[in-house]
Amino acid sequence: MHRHIAPPRRPLSRRHLVLGLGAGLLATGAAIAQEAEEAAGRNAAPRKPAPRRSRAAPKPAAKPATAPAPAPAAAHTGASVGPEEAMARLVAGNERYVSGFSAHPNNDLARRGKVAAGQTPFATILTCADSRVPPELLFDQGLGDLFVCRVAGNVVDDALLASLEYSVIHLGSTLIMVLGHERCGAVKATIDALAGKGDPNDAGTKIGALAALIAPAVRAAPADAPDKLDAVVSINASHAAAEIFVNSPPLRARVLAGKLKIVAARYDLDDGKVTPARS
C-alpha cells in the first residue's frame, strides 16, 4: 500500500510556527505547579491554640510527630482541561517521577470502573515504541489520563495522524506532545543507513519505511553538531509536530483558535527529565 505524498511545502516556517505556539509551555507548566504549591501553603488554615488544662489534670503523653499524608490526586476530566493546564499536569507528573515520589494516581478499582464507561484523556502523547519510554510512568498518570500512540521513531503517517485526530476531535484531548528520547535506536539506524552502514539483517523488512520518515531530520542536522544522534532526536520530534500541524486541517484550526497545543519534547533516559526538543 503506498503512502500519499504531500505536495511540496515550506516545512521550516511551518515548523517554527508550531514550536512558537508551544515551545515555552514546559517552563510555564513548571511555574504554574510551583505557584499552586506556594498558594496552598499561604492558604493553609492556622492551628487553633489548645485549651488550657487545669493544674490538677494529668498531662497527656506527647504523640510522636508524623509526616502529613499526601493529598489524593484529583480525578482528571479532559473535557474541562485547557492546553496550559494539560501541560502543567504533565510537567508536575514528570517532576514527581524524576524525584522518585510518583503518586501513581487514578490506578485503583474505582478509577478502572469509571473509565470503563468512557474516556476523556486530557493529553495525547506520540512517542517511540522503546520499552524504556512508558508515558504513563514518566508523567505519573493513571487510567484514562493519556491517549498514547507509540511507534518506533515517533514518526507520523496517515494511520498515526488519524489516531491523533480521533483523540482530539472525539475524546477532547487539548494537548498533543511528540516525545523523542535519548539514544533512540530507530534514529540511529537511519543515521547509519544513510551513511552506508545499514544492518544487513534489515533486508526484506519494512524497517526502511520508518527510516524514510526519519531521514529528513537526519539531513537537517547541523554538520558540526557535537552529538549528531541527539540532535536528530530533537529535530525528528519537531518535524513530527510540524507534520501534524501541516497535514491535519481540523487540528490546525484548533491550534490557531487556541483550543489545542502541539509541542515537541525530548526524554532523557538517564535522569528521567522531559524537556522541550531542541531544533
PDB file of N, CA and C in Angstrom, residues 16-80:
ATOM      1  N   HIS A  16       8.440  26.205  12.600  1.00  0.00           N
ATOM      2  CA  HIS A  16       8.684  27.275  13.574  1.00  0.00           C
ATOM      3  C   HIS A  16       7.375  27.792  14.160  1.00  0.00           C
ATOM      4  N   LEU A  17       6.310  27.816  13.321  1.00  0.00           N
ATOM      5  CA  LEU A  17       5.027  28.266  13.831  1.00  0.00           C
ATOM      6  C   LEU A  17       4.517  27.322  14.911  1.00  0.00           C
ATOM      7  N   VAL A  18       4.616  26.010  14.652  1.00  0.00           N
ATOM      8  CA  VAL A  18       4.174  25.031  15.641  1.00  0.00           C
ATOM      9  C   VAL A  18       4.949  25.178  16.933  1.00  0.00           C
ATOM     10  N   LEU A  19       6.268  25.254  16.808  1.00  0.00           N
ATOM     11  CA  LEU A  19       7.085  25.333  18.019  1.00  0.00           C
ATOM     12  C   LEU A  19       6.882  26.659  18.738  1.00  0.00           C
ATOM     13  N   GLY A  20       6.645  27.727  17.974  1.00  0.00           N
ATOM     14  CA  GLY A  20       6.391  29.011  18.600  1.00  0.00           C
ATOM     15  C   GLY A  20       5.112  28.999  19.415  1.00  0.00           C
ATOM     16  N   LEU A  21       4.134  28.182  18.960  1.00  0.00           N
ATOM     17  CA  LEU A  21       2.879  28.092  19.702  1.00  0.00           C
ATOM     18  C   LEU A  21       3.034  27.363  21.018  1.00  0.00           C
ATOM     19  N   GLY A  22       4.042  26.452  21.089  1.00  0.00           N
ATOM     20  CA  GLY A  22       4.088  25.646  22.302  1.00  0.00           C
ATOM     21  C   GLY A  22       5.428  25.469  22.946  1.00  0.00           C
ATOM     22  N   ALA A  23       6.503  26.083  22.437  1.00  0.00           N
ATOM     23  CA  ALA A  23       7.834  25.780  22.947  1.00  0.00           C
ATOM     24  C   ALA A  23       8.034  26.161  24.399  1.00  0.00           C
ATOM     25  N   GLY A  24       7.359  27.220  24.847  1.00  0.00           N
ATOM     26  CA  GLY A  24       7.576  27.669  26.228  1.00  0.00           C
ATOM     27  C   GLY A  24       6.674  27.018  27.241  1.00  0.00           C
ATOM     28  N   LEU A  25       5.883  26.050  26.833  1.00  0.00           N
ATOM     29  CA  LEU A  25       4.888  25.511  27.744  1.00  0.00           C
ATOM     30  C   LEU A  25       5.470  24.712  28.893  1.00  0.00           C
ATOM     31  N   LEU A  26       6.578  24.010  28.655  1.00  0.00           N
ATOM     32  CA  LEU A  26       7.145  23.217  29.754  1.00  0.00           C
ATOM     33  C   LEU A  26       7.558  24.118  30.908  1.00  0.00           C
ATOM     34  N   ALA A  27       8.245  25.208  30.586  1.00  0.00           N
ATOM     35  CA  ALA A  27       8.646  26.129  31.647  1.00  0.00           C
ATOM     36  C   ALA A  27       7.422  26.769  32.292  1.00  0.00           C
ATOM     37  N   THR A  28       6.421  27.090  31.460  1.00  0.00           N
ATOM     38  CA  THR A  28       5.199  27.689  32.003  1.00  0.00           C
ATOM     39  C   THR A  28       4.506  26.732  32.948  1.00  0.00           C
ATOM     40  N   GLY A  29       4.439  25.461  32.548  1.00  0.00           N
ATOM     41  CA  GLY A  29       3.787  24.476  33.406  1.00  0.00           C
ATOM     42  C   GLY A  29       4.486  24.331  34.729  1.00  0.00           C
ATOM     43  N   ALA A  30       5.814  24.344  34.722  1.00  0.00           N
ATOM     44  CA  ALA A  30       6.557  24.229  35.978  1.00  0.00           C
ATOM     45  C   ALA A  30       6.266  25.409  36.890  1.00  0.00           C
ATOM     46  N   ALA A  31       6.184  26.597  36.293  1.00  0.00           N
ATOM     47  CA  ALA A  31       5.887  27.785  37.099  1.00  0.00           C
ATOM     48  C   ALA A  31       4.486  27.702  37.686  1.00  0.00           C
ATOM     49  N   ILE A  32       3.546  27.182  36.885  1.00  0.00           N
ATOM     50  CA  ILE A  32       2.171  27.031  37.375  1.00  0.00           C
ATOM     51  C   ILE A  32       2.132  26.084  38.556  1.00  0.00           C
ATOM     52  N   ALA A  33       2.852  24.942  38.421  1.00  0.00           N
ATOM     53  CA  ALA A  33       2.844  23.960  39.508  1.00  0.00           C
ATOM     54  C   ALA A  33       3.448  24.547  40.783  1.00  0.00           C
ATOM     55  N   GLN A  34       4.554  25.281  40.637  1.00  0.00           N
ATOM     56  CA  GLN A  34       5.210  25.866  41.808  1.00  0.00           C
ATOM     57  C   GLN A  34       4.314  26.903  42.467  1.00  0.00           C
ATOM     58  N   GLU A  35       3.644  27.709  41.635  1.00  0.00           N
ATOM     59  CA  GLU A  35       2.768  28.744  42.186  1.00  0.00           C
ATOM     60  C   GLU A  35       1.613  28.108  42.952  1.00  0.00           C
ATOM     61  N   ALA A  36       1.092  26.970  42.435  1.00  0.00           N
ATOM     62  CA  ALA A  36      -0.013  26.298  43.118  1.00  0.00           C
ATOM     63  C   ALA A  36       0.414  25.795  44.487  1.00  0.00           C
ATOM     64  N   GLU A  37       1.647  25.244  44.566  1.00  0.00           N
ATOM     65  CA  GLU A  37       2.147  24.748  45.854  1.00  0.00           C
ATOM     66  C   GLU A  37       2.293  25.884  46.862  1.00  0.00           C
ATOM     67  N   GLU A  38       2.842  27.033  46.390  1.00  0.00           N
ATOM     68  CA  GLU A  38       3.037  28.157  47.299  1.00  0.00           C
ATOM     69  C   GLU A  38       1.693  28.707  47.773  1.00  0.00           C
ATOM     70  N   ALA A  39       0.716  28.735  46.866  1.00  0.00           N
ATOM     71  CA  ALA A  39      -0.607  29.240  47.241  1.00  0.00           C
ATOM     72  C   ALA A  39      -1.243  28.352  48.279  1.00  0.00           C
ATOM     73  N   ALA A  40      -1.046  27.022  48.134  1.00  0.00           N
ATOM     74  CA  ALA A  40      -1.621  26.100  49.113  1.00  0.00           C
ATOM     75  C   ALA A  40      -1.041  26.360  50.494  1.00  0.00           C
ATOM     76  N   GLY A  41       0.266  26.658  50.550  1.00  0.00           N
ATOM     77  CA  GLY A  41       0.899  26.946  51.836  1.00  0.00           C
ATOM     78  C   GLY A  41       0.390  28.234  52.451  1.00  0.00           C
ATOM     79  N   ARG A  42       0.162  29.261  51.599  1.00  0.00           N
ATOM     80  CA  ARG A  42      -0.326  30.544  52.123  1.00  0.00           C
ATOM     81  C   ARG A  42      -1.748  30.448  52.633  1.00  0.00           C
ATOM     82  N   ASN A  43      -2.540  29.556  51.982  1.00  0.00           N
ATOM     83  CA  ASN A  43      -3.949  29.466  52.341  1.00  0.00           C
ATOM     84  C   ASN A  43      -4.246  28.433  53.414  1.00  0.00           C
ATOM     85  N   ALA A  44      -3.215  27.781  53.943  1.00  0.00           N
ATOM     86  CA  ALA A  44      -3.447  26.764  54.971  1.00  0.00           C
ATOM     87  C   ALA A  44      -4.065  27.406  56.218  1.00  0.00           C
ATOM     88  N   ALA A  45      -5.044  26.700  56.796  1.00  0.00           N
ATOM     89  CA  ALA A  45      -5.731  27.255  57.972  1.00  0.00           C
ATOM     90  C   ALA A  45      -4.808  27.269  59.174  1.00  0.00           C
ATOM     91  N   PRO A  46      -4.795  28.366  59.976  1.00  0.00           N
ATOM     92  CA  PRO A  46      -3.923  28.422  61.160  1.00  0.00           C
ATOM     93  C   PRO A  46      -4.392  27.438  62.225  1.00  0.00           C
ATOM     94  N   ARG A  47      -3.472  26.910  62.981  1.00  0.00           N
ATOM     95  CA  ARG A  47      -3.800  25.973  64.059  1.00  0.00           C
ATOM     96  C   ARG A  47      -4.433  26.719  65.223  1.00  0.00           C
ATOM     97  N   LYS A  48      -5.500  26.137  65.751  1.00  0.00           N
ATOM     98  CA  LYS A  48      -6.139  26.735  66.917  1.00  0.00           C
ATOM     99  C   LYS A  48      -5.353  26.396  68.170  1.00  0.00           C
ATOM    100  N   PRO A  49      -5.209  27.346  69.116  1.00  0.00           N
ATOM    101  CA  PRO A  49      -4.464  27.028  70.345  1.00  0.00           C
ATOM    102  C   PRO A  49      -5.219  26.000  71.173  1.00  0.00           C
ATOM    103  N   ALA A  50      -4.485  25.095  71.775  1.00  0.00           N
ATOM    104  CA  ALA A  50      -5.107  24.065  72.608  1.00  0.00           C
ATOM    105  C   ALA A  50      -5.704  24.708  73.860  1.00  0.00           C
ATOM    106  N   PRO A  51      -6.854  24.199  74.341  1.00  0.00           N
ATOM    107  CA  PRO A  51      -7.468  24.770  75.559  1.00  0.00           C
ATOM    108  C   PRO A  51      -6.578  24.573  76.777  1.00  0.00           C
ATOM    109  N   ARG A  52      -6.629  25.558  77.692  1.00  0.00           N
ATOM    110  CA  ARG A  52      -5.799  25.461  78.910  1.00  0.00           C
ATOM    111  C   ARG A  52      -6.352  24.385  79.825  1.00  0.00           C
ATOM    112  N   ARG A  53      -5.451  23.588  80.352  1.00  0.00           N
ATOM    113  CA  ARG A  53      -5.855  22.498  81.244  1.00  0.00           C
ATOM    114  C   ARG A  53      -5.732  22.939  82.700  1.00  0.00           C
ATOM    115  N   SER A  54      -6.552  22.313  83.519  1.00  0.00           N
ATOM    116  CA  SER A  54      -6.465  22.551  84.960  1.00  0.00           C
ATOM    117  C   SER A  54      -5.141  22.016  85.478  1.00  0.00           C
ATOM    118  N   ARG A  55      -4.595  22.705  86.482  1.00  0.00           N
ATOM    119  CA  ARG A  55      -3.323  22.244  87.037  1.00  0.00           C
ATOM    120  C   ARG A  55      -3.436  20.873  87.644  1.00  0.00           C
ATOM    121  N   ALA A  56      -4.660  20.518  88.065  1.00  0.00           N
ATOM    122  CA  ALA A  56      -4.838  19.212  88.693  1.00  0.00           C
ATOM    123  C   ALA A  56      -4.901  18.101  87.660  1.00  0.00           C
ATOM    124  N   ALA A  57      -5.236  18.451  86.441  1.00  0.00           N
ATOM    125  CA  ALA A  57      -5.389  17.410  85.429  1.00  0.00           C
ATOM    126  C   ALA A  57      -4.026  16.869  85.021  1.00  0.00           C
ATOM    127  N   PRO A  58      -3.912  15.545  84.845  1.00  0.00           N
ATOM    128  CA  PRO A  58      -2.634  14.963  84.414  1.00  0.00           C
ATOM    129  C   PRO A  58      -2.314  15.365  82.989  1.00  0.00           C
ATOM    130  N   LYS A  59      -1.049  15.515  82.705  1.00  0.00           N
ATOM    131  CA  LYS A  59      -0.604  15.928  81.391  1.00  0.00           C
ATOM    132  C   LYS A  59      -0.573  14.706  80.470  1.00  0.00           C
ATOM    133  N   PRO A  60      -1.212  14.755  79.279  1.00  0.00           N
ATOM    134  CA  PRO A  60      -1.180  13.595  78.383  1.00  0.00           C
ATOM    135  C   PRO A  60       0.204  13.416  77.789  1.00  0.00           C
ATOM    136  N   ALA A  61       0.491  12.150  77.430  1.00  0.00           N
ATOM    137  CA  ALA A  61       1.789  11.858  76.804  1.00  0.00           C
ATOM    138  C   ALA A  61       1.830  12.480  75.415  1.00  0.00           C
ATOM    139  N   ALA A  62       2.999  13.018  75.044  1.00  0.00           N
ATOM    140  CA  ALA A  62       3.145  13.650  73.737  1.00  0.00           C
ATOM    141  C   ALA A  62       3.124  12.595  72.643  1.00  0.00           C
ATOM    142  N   LYS A  63       2.419  12.915  71.540  1.00  0.00           N
ATOM    143  CA  LYS A  63       2.366  11.987  70.404  1.00  0.00           C
ATOM    144  C   LYS A  63       3.548  12.256  69.480  1.00  0.00           C
ATOM    145  N   PRO A  64       4.129  11.199  68.933  1.00  0.00           N
ATOM    146  CA  PRO A  64       5.247  11.409  68.014  1.00  0.00           C
ATOM    147  C   PRO A  64       4.777  12.121  66.753  1.00  0.00           C
ATOM    148  N   ALA A  65       5.622  13.012  66.236  1.00  0.00           N
ATOM    149  CA  ALA A  65       5.263  13.747  65.017  1.00  0.00           C
ATOM    150  C   ALA A  65       5.307  12.811  63.823  1.00  0.00           C
ATOM    151  N   THR A  66       4.354  12.962  62.934  1.00  0.00           N
ATOM    152  CA  THR A  66       4.313  12.148  61.716  1.00  0.00           C
ATOM    153  C   THR A  66       4.208  13.051  60.512  1.00  0.00           C
ATOM    154  N   ALA A  67       4.705  12.580  59.358  1.00  0.00           N
ATOM    155  CA  ALA A  67       4.618  13.362  58.128  1.00  0.00           C
ATOM    156  C   ALA A  67       3.181  13.378  57.644  1.00  0.00           C
ATOM    157  N   PRO A  68       2.715  14.517  57.134  1.00  0.00           N
ATOM    158  CA  PRO A  68       1.338  14.577  56.638  1.00  0.00           C
ATOM    159  C   PRO A  68       1.134  13.655  55.451  1.00  0.00           C
ATOM    160  N   ALA A  69      -0.028  13.046  55.391  1.00  0.00           N
ATOM    161  CA  ALA A  69      -0.326  12.159  54.262  1.00  0.00           C
ATOM    162  C   ALA A  69      -0.505  12.984  53.005  1.00  0.00           C
ATOM    163  N   PRO A  70      -0.039  12.485  51.862  1.00  0.00           N
ATOM    164  CA  PRO A  70      -0.209  13.249  50.619  1.00  0.00           C
ATOM    165  C   PRO A  70      -1.675  13.353  50.252  1.00  0.00           C
ATOM    166  N   ALA A  71      -2.043  14.499  49.698  1.00  0.00           N
ATOM    167  CA  ALA A  71      -3.436  14.689  49.279  1.00  0.00           C
ATOM    168  C   ALA A  71      -3.748  13.766  48.121  1.00  0.00           C
ATOM    169  N   PRO A  72      -4.956  13.186  48.092  1.00  0.00           N
ATOM    170  CA  PRO A  72      -5.310  12.313  46.977  1.00  0.00           C
ATOM    171  C   PRO A  72      -5.343  13.092  45.678  1.00  0.00           C
ATOM    172  N   ALA A  73      -4.911  12.457  44.596  1.00  0.00           N
ATOM    173  CA  ALA A  73      -4.896  13.127  43.301  1.00  0.00           C
ATOM    174  C   ALA A  73      -6.313  13.346  42.806  1.00  0.00           C
ATOM    175  N   ALA A  74      -6.561  14.526  42.260  1.00  0.00           N
ATOM    176  CA  ALA A  74      -7.884  14.825  41.733  1.00  0.00           C
ATOM    177  C   ALA A  74      -8.119  14.046  40.452  1.00  0.00           C
ATOM    178  N   ALA A  75      -9.342  13.581  40.257  1.00  0.00           N
ATOM    179  CA  ALA A  75      -9.674  12.851  39.038  1.00  0.00           C
ATOM    180  C   ALA A  75      -9.585  13.800  37.848  1.00  0.00           C
ATOM    181  N   HIS A  76      -9.007  13.322  36.751  1.00  0.00           N
ATOM    182  CA  HIS A  76      -8.867  14.160  35.569  1.00  0.00           C
ATOM    183  C   HIS A  76     -10.130  14.077  34.717  1.00  0.00           C
ATOM    184  N   THR A  77     -10.612  15.193  34.265  1.00  0.00           N
ATOM    185  CA  THR A  77     -11.728  15.231  33.339  1.00  0.00           C
ATOM    186  C   THR A  77     -11.293  16.045  32.144  1.00  0.00           C
ATOM    187  N   GLY A  78     -10.957  15.351  31.059  1.00  0.00           N
ATOM    188  CA  GLY A  78     -10.378  16.007  29.901  1.00  0.00           C
ATOM    189  C   GLY A  78     -11.236  17.106  29.322  1.00  0.00           C
ATOM    190  N   ALA A  79     -12.568  16.969  29.430  1.00  0.00           N
ATOM    191  CA  ALA A  79     -13.456  17.933  28.815  1.00  0.00           C
ATOM    192  C   ALA A  79     -13.293  19.333  29.406  1.00  0.00           C
ATOM    193  N   SER A  80     -12.813  19.446  30.650  1.00  0.00           N
ATOM    194  CA  SER A  80     -12.725  20.751  31.301  1.00  0.00           C
ATOM    195  C   SER A  80     -11.294  21.265  31.419  1.00  0.00           C
TER     196      SER A  80
END
